[in-house]
mmCIF file of C-alpha atoms in Angstrom:
data_model
loop_
_atom_site.group_PDB
_atom_site.id
_atom_site.type_symbol
_atom_site.label_atom_id
_atom_site.label_comp_id
_atom_site.label_asym_id
_atom_site.label_seq_id
_atom_site.Cartn_x
_atom_site.Cartn_y
_atom_site.Cartn_z
ATOM 1 C CA GLN A 7 100.394 73.848 96.421
ATOM 2 C CA ILE A 8 104.139 73.618 96.379
ATOM 3 C CA THR A 9 105.782 71.529 93.710
ATOM 4 C CA LEU A 10 109.368 71.204 92.707
ATOM 5 C CA LYS A 11 111.068 69.392 89.724
ATOM 6 C CA GLU A 12 114.776 68.663 88.901
ATOM 7 C CA SER A 13 116.148 68.683 85.437
ATOM 8 C CA GLY A 14 119.225 67.903 83.852
ATOM 9 C CA PRO A 15 121.639 65.225 82.348
ATOM 10 C CA THR A 16 120.900 61.677 82.823
ATOM 11 C CA LEU A 17 124.457 60.791 81.858
ATOM 12 C CA VAL A 18 127.551 62.372 82.432
ATOM 13 C CA LYS A 19 130.920 61.412 81.797
ATOM 14 C CA PRO A 20 133.849 61.422 84.712
ATOM 15 C CA THR A 21 135.674 64.584 85.405
ATOM 16 C CA GLN A 22 132.696 66.600 83.758
ATOM 17 C CA THR A 23 130.660 69.259 85.493
ATOM 18 C CA LEU A 24 126.965 68.275 86.685
ATOM 19 C CA THR A 25 124.668 71.182 86.027
ATOM 20 C CA LEU A 26 121.207 70.510 87.838
ATOM 21 C CA THR A 27 118.284 72.881 88.030
ATOM 22 C CA CYS A 28 115.452 72.893 90.327
ATOM 23 C CA THR A 29 112.052 74.484 89.051
ATOM 24 C CA PHE A 30 109.696 75.207 91.589
ATOM 25 C CA SER A 31 106.160 76.599 91.986
ATOM 26 C CA GLY A 32 104.130 77.500 95.235
ATOM 27 C CA PHE A 33 106.369 79.891 96.893
ATOM 28 C CA SER A 34 108.860 82.460 96.343
ATOM 29 C CA LEU A 35 112.494 82.397 97.004
ATOM 30 C CA SER A 36 112.385 85.974 97.738
ATOM 31 C CA THR A 37 109.982 85.570 100.555
ATOM 32 C CA SER A 38 111.958 85.545 104.257
ATOM 33 C CA GLY A 39 112.740 82.239 105.781
ATOM 34 C CA VAL A 40 112.592 80.422 102.506
ATOM 35 C CA GLY A 41 115.171 78.009 101.522
ATOM 36 C CA VAL A 42 115.886 75.091 98.868
ATOM 37 C CA GLY A 43 118.150 72.313 99.298
ATOM 38 C CA TRP A 44 119.800 69.558 97.405
ATOM 39 C CA ILE A 45 120.005 66.038 98.517
ATOM 40 C CA ARG A 46 121.273 62.922 96.728
ATOM 41 C CA GLN A 47 120.686 59.270 97.177
ATOM 42 C CA PRO A 48 122.813 56.670 95.370
ATOM 43 C CA PRO A 49 121.025 53.406 94.244
ATOM 44 C CA GLY A 50 120.076 51.386 97.325
ATOM 45 C CA LYS A 51 121.715 53.830 99.751
ATOM 46 C CA ALA A 52 121.269 56.437 102.183
ATOM 47 C CA LEU A 53 120.430 60.306 101.523
ATOM 48 C CA GLU A 54 123.029 62.600 101.818
ATOM 49 C CA TRP A 55 122.492 66.445 102.202
ATOM 50 C CA LEU A 56 124.382 68.517 99.665
ATOM 51 C CA ALA A 57 123.550 72.136 99.519
ATOM 52 C CA LEU A 58 120.897 74.614 100.533
ATOM 53 C CA ILE A 59 120.122 78.140 99.745
ATOM 54 C CA TYR A 60 118.150 80.771 101.657
ATOM 55 C CA TRP A 61 115.853 83.637 100.447
ATOM 56 C CA ASP A 62 118.625 86.148 101.560
ATOM 57 C CA ASP A 63 121.103 84.344 99.296
ATOM 58 C CA ASP A 64 122.968 82.793 102.283
ATOM 59 C CA LYS A 65 124.380 79.462 101.423
ATOM 60 C CA ARG A 66 125.307 76.216 103.147
ATOM 61 C CA TYR A 67 127.534 73.198 101.665
ATOM 62 C CA SER A 68 128.300 69.668 103.179
ATOM 63 C CA PRO A 69 131.575 70.047 104.364
ATOM 64 C CA SER A 70 132.738 66.857 102.363
ATOM 65 C CA LEU A 71 131.853 67.967 99.031
ATOM 66 C CA LYS A 72 132.197 71.960 99.575
ATOM 67 C CA SER A 73 134.948 72.402 96.835
ATOM 68 C CA ARG A 74 133.050 70.615 94.212
ATOM 69 C CA LEU A 75 129.464 72.374 94.515
ATOM 70 C CA THR A 76 128.047 75.510 94.255
ATOM 71 C CA ILE A 77 124.409 76.476 94.159
ATOM 72 C CA THR A 78 122.656 79.757 93.029
ATOM 73 C CA LYS A 79 119.212 81.001 92.816
ATOM 74 C CA ASP A 80 117.150 82.645 89.907
ATOM 75 C CA THR A 81 114.245 84.256 91.783
ATOM 76 C CA SER A 82 112.580 85.740 88.677
ATOM 77 C CA LYS A 83 112.440 82.074 87.375
ATOM 78 C CA ASN A 84 111.467 80.155 90.380
ATOM 79 C CA GLN A 85 114.910 78.368 89.974
ATOM 80 C CA VAL A 86 117.696 76.909 92.204
ATOM 81 C CA VAL A 87 120.622 75.586 90.214
ATOM 82 C CA LEU A 88 123.283 73.171 91.484
ATOM 83 C CA THR A 89 126.616 72.399 89.857
ATOM 84 C CA MET A 90 129.116 69.656 90.712
ATOM 85 C CA THR A 91 132.516 69.627 89.482
ATOM 86 C CA ASN A 92 134.708 66.837 88.413
ATOM 87 C CA MET A 93 131.879 63.920 88.486
ATOM 88 C CA ASP A 94 133.144 60.541 89.404
ATOM 89 C CA PRO A 95 131.164 57.269 89.018
ATOM 90 C CA VAL A 96 130.750 57.200 92.875
ATOM 91 C CA ASP A 97 128.546 60.525 92.282
ATOM 92 C CA THR A 98 126.058 57.837 90.525
ATOM 93 C CA ALA A 99 122.662 59.001 92.397
ATOM 94 C CA THR A 100 119.471 60.193 92.479
ATOM 95 C CA TYR A 101 119.415 64.128 93.110
ATOM 96 C CA TYR A 102 116.348 65.784 94.945
ATOM 97 C CA CYS A 103 115.484 69.370 95.561
ATOM 98 C CA ALA A 104 113.624 69.984 98.402
ATOM 99 C CA HIS A 105 111.603 72.836 100.233
ATOM 100 C CA ARG A 106 113.176 73.600 103.851
ATOM 101 C CA ARG A 107 110.215 73.822 106.043
ATOM 102 C CA ALA A 108 109.267 77.443 106.958
ATOM 103 C CA GLY A 109 108.443 78.784 110.232
ATOM 104 C CA ILE A 110 110.877 76.698 112.337
ATOM 105 C CA ALA A 111 114.584 76.945 112.459
ATOM 106 C CA GLY A 112 116.138 73.835 111.206
ATOM 107 C CA TYR A 113 116.700 72.052 108.162
ATOM 108 C CA TYR A 114 113.621 70.191 107.907
ATOM 109 C CA PHE A 115 112.332 69.427 104.139
ATOM 110 C CA ASP A 116 108.933 69.216 103.810
ATOM 111 C CA TYR A 117 108.361 68.977 99.953
ATOM 112 C CA TRP A 118 110.321 67.380 97.791
ATOM 113 C CA GLY A 119 110.711 67.010 93.874
ATOM 114 C CA GLN A 120 110.548 63.420 92.120
ATOM 115 C CA GLY A 121 114.137 63.219 91.696
ATOM 116 C CA THR A 122 116.468 62.842 88.832
ATOM 117 C CA LEU A 123 118.850 59.929 88.074
ATOM 118 C CA VAL A 124 122.458 60.775 87.358
ATOM 119 C CA THR A 125 124.544 58.227 85.941
ATOM 120 C CA VAL A 126 128.322 58.959 85.678
ATOM 121 C CA SER A 127 130.276 56.722 83.134
ATOM 122 C CA SER A 128 132.316 56.868 80.304
ATOM 123 C CA ASP B 29 130.412 65.980 111.366
ATOM 124 C CA ILE B 30 127.615 64.650 113.291
ATOM 125 C CA GLN B 31 126.979 60.945 112.297
ATOM 126 C CA MET B 32 123.626 59.318 112.872
ATOM 127 C CA THR B 33 123.131 55.328 113.255
ATOM 128 C CA GLN B 34 119.560 53.706 113.201
ATOM 129 C CA SER B 35 118.750 50.642 114.744
ATOM 130 C CA PRO B 36 117.564 48.170 113.731
ATOM 131 C CA SER B 37 118.343 48.306 109.900
ATOM 132 C CA SER B 38 115.417 45.960 109.108
ATOM 133 C CA VAL B 39 112.069 44.988 110.773
ATOM 134 C CA SER B 40 109.574 42.486 109.926
ATOM 135 C CA ALA B 41 106.189 43.155 111.227
ATOM 136 C CA SER B 42 102.746 42.689 110.580
ATOM 137 C CA VAL B 43 99.865 44.520 110.110
ATOM 138 C CA GLY B 44 98.872 46.325 113.625
ATOM 139 C CA ASP B 45 101.880 45.641 115.320
ATOM 140 C CA ARG B 46 103.799 48.419 117.120
ATOM 141 C CA VAL B 47 107.128 49.513 115.841
ATOM 142 C CA THR B 48 109.999 51.377 117.314
ATOM 143 C CA ILE B 49 112.892 52.476 115.495
ATOM 144 C CA THR B 50 116.026 54.058 117.272
ATOM 145 C CA CYS B 51 118.243 56.843 116.138
ATOM 146 C CA ARG B 52 121.520 57.685 117.671
ATOM 147 C CA ALA B 53 123.570 61.253 117.010
ATOM 148 C CA SER B 54 127.114 61.024 117.528
ATOM 149 C CA GLN B 55 126.857 64.311 119.685
ATOM 150 C CA GLY B 56 124.082 66.119 121.246
ATOM 151 C CA ILE B 57 121.550 67.742 118.713
ATOM 152 C CA SER B 58 119.002 68.629 121.026
ATOM 153 C CA SER B 59 115.712 68.541 119.229
ATOM 154 C CA TRP B 60 116.949 69.100 116.070
ATOM 155 C CA LEU B 61 115.728 65.815 114.392
ATOM 156 C CA ALA B 62 113.353 64.605 111.569
ATOM 157 C CA TRP B 63 112.158 61.575 110.592
ATOM 158 C CA TYR B 64 111.181 60.529 106.791
ATOM 159 C CA GLN B 65 109.327 57.732 105.171
ATOM 160 C CA GLN B 66 110.660 56.511 101.739
ATOM 161 C CA LYS B 67 109.008 54.131 99.339
ATOM 162 C CA PRO B 68 110.795 52.526 96.609
ATOM 163 C CA GLY B 69 111.336 54.743 93.638
ATOM 164 C CA LYS B 70 109.584 57.687 95.587
ATOM 165 C CA ALA B 71 110.956 60.705 97.286
ATOM 166 C CA PRO B 72 111.226 61.028 100.921
ATOM 167 C CA LYS B 73 108.245 62.115 103.064
ATOM 168 C CA LEU B 74 108.655 64.476 106.244
ATOM 169 C CA LEU B 75 106.791 62.653 109.177
ATOM 170 C CA ILE B 76 107.986 64.295 112.126
ATOM 171 C CA TYR B 77 110.513 67.011 112.749
ATOM 172 C CA ALA B 78 111.995 69.073 115.854
ATOM 173 C CA ALA B 79 111.934 65.214 117.260
ATOM 174 C CA SER B 80 108.278 65.123 117.907
ATOM 175 C CA SER B 81 106.037 67.391 116.021
ATOM 176 C CA LEU B 82 103.862 65.633 113.688
ATOM 177 C CA GLN B 83 103.837 67.259 110.226
ATOM 178 C CA SER B 84 100.609 68.133 108.690
ATOM 179 C CA GLY B 85 98.869 65.377 107.054
ATOM 180 C CA VAL B 86 100.790 62.737 108.818
ATOM 181 C CA PRO B 87 98.821 60.075 110.630
ATOM 182 C CA SER B 88 98.587 60.074 114.647
ATOM 183 C CA ARG B 89 99.856 56.594 114.521
ATOM 184 C CA PHE B 90 103.479 58.038 113.850
ATOM 185 C CA SER B 91 104.740 59.574 116.952
ATOM 186 C CA GLY B 92 108.776 60.785 117.728
ATOM 187 C CA SER B 93 110.584 61.530 120.839
ATOM 188 C CA GLY B 94 113.846 61.836 122.557
ATOM 189 C CA SER B 95 116.034 64.638 122.621
ATOM 190 C CA GLY B 96 120.196 64.982 122.984
ATOM 191 C CA THR B 97 121.430 61.950 121.421
ATOM 192 C CA ASP B 98 118.559 59.381 121.209
ATOM 193 C CA PHE B 99 115.601 59.599 119.306
ATOM 194 C CA THR B 100 112.600 57.272 118.708
ATOM 195 C CA LEU B 101 110.149 56.902 116.140
ATOM 196 C CA THR B 102 107.146 54.778 116.810
ATOM 197 C CA ILE B 103 104.574 53.782 114.682
ATOM 198 C CA SER B 104 101.743 52.442 117.141
ATOM 199 C CA SER B 105 99.658 49.971 114.670
ATOM 200 C CA LEU B 106 101.256 49.245 111.513
ATOM 201 C CA GLN B 107 99.068 49.918 108.634
ATOM 202 C CA PRO B 108 99.615 47.940 104.966
ATOM 203 C CA GLU B 109 101.102 51.680 103.303
ATOM 204 C CA ASP B 110 103.511 51.937 106.390
ATOM 205 C CA PHE B 111 105.803 49.304 104.772
ATOM 206 C CA ALA B 112 108.797 51.406 103.815
ATOM 207 C CA THR B 113 111.957 52.471 104.503
ATOM 208 C CA TYR B 114 112.615 55.206 107.539
ATOM 209 C CA TYR B 115 115.282 58.041 107.997
ATOM 210 C CA CYS B 116 116.088 60.006 110.676
ATOM 211 C CA GLN B 117 118.247 63.303 109.876
ATOM 212 C CA GLN B 118 119.647 65.824 112.245
ATOM 213 C CA ALA B 119 118.499 69.028 111.120
ATOM 214 C CA ASN B 120 121.321 71.372 112.917
ATOM 215 C CA SER B 121 124.068 73.259 110.857
ATOM 216 C CA PHE B 122 125.192 70.732 108.523
ATOM 217 C CA PRO B 123 122.192 67.851 108.119
ATOM 218 C CA SER B 124 122.934 64.526 108.037
ATOM 219 C CA PHE B 125 120.716 61.302 107.502
ATOM 220 C CA GLY B 126 120.928 58.037 109.355
ATOM 221 C CA PRO B 127 121.305 54.747 106.990
ATOM 222 C CA GLY B 128 117.630 53.819 107.348
ATOM 223 C CA THR B 129 115.436 51.251 108.706
ATOM 224 C CA LYS B 130 113.448 49.092 106.097
ATOM 225 C CA VAL B 131 110.144 48.011 107.499
ATOM 226 C CA ASP B 132 108.781 44.954 105.658
ATOM 227 C CA ILE B 133 105.896 42.478 105.919
ATOM 228 C CA LYS B 134 106.627 39.554 108.363
#
């Protein structure tokens, strides 16, 4: 059974750096084809893909946010970490991590964490 | 960037109705498309991938079709648990989501 769970601060100040951790179980990020992504959703708004990391440490970032994002993995801990620099109130959102569906090319997310709401405010 | 649009933005329907939601990509994406269902306060749930493949465990009343730039999600007979917001997502190099379609009770 695949599960994912996000953790991190619920409140950050403008200009600060956000660090979120995704802790997962039921799969290994050292298995060929596996990937974990981050997606966010501002309150009442649509979903926005942020980043994804593959089993081989290949990384993909949203072009519009690439300069602010870093995604890393710790295979031994079954964790993926996302950092976002220079946080702004418009970055207030629920942040999800998700498992990329294996066995098929493309970015299909078949298992999601419960999400964590991050508020950016002074 | 590939932009995704959906129509309608909302639809009111009754249990048993057939509901169709349309998604359009700003450029051709072959069959690189997914559909998700999201209920308030919950994470999205993958319904359809590769435009028409039903994710395991998803009821067969959900179906997807289309390729290129135009796609459709159809719920053949709406059930009470289907009232939710539905998002399409292009699954190519840099994923992007549509703005969502809210299905509510008529």
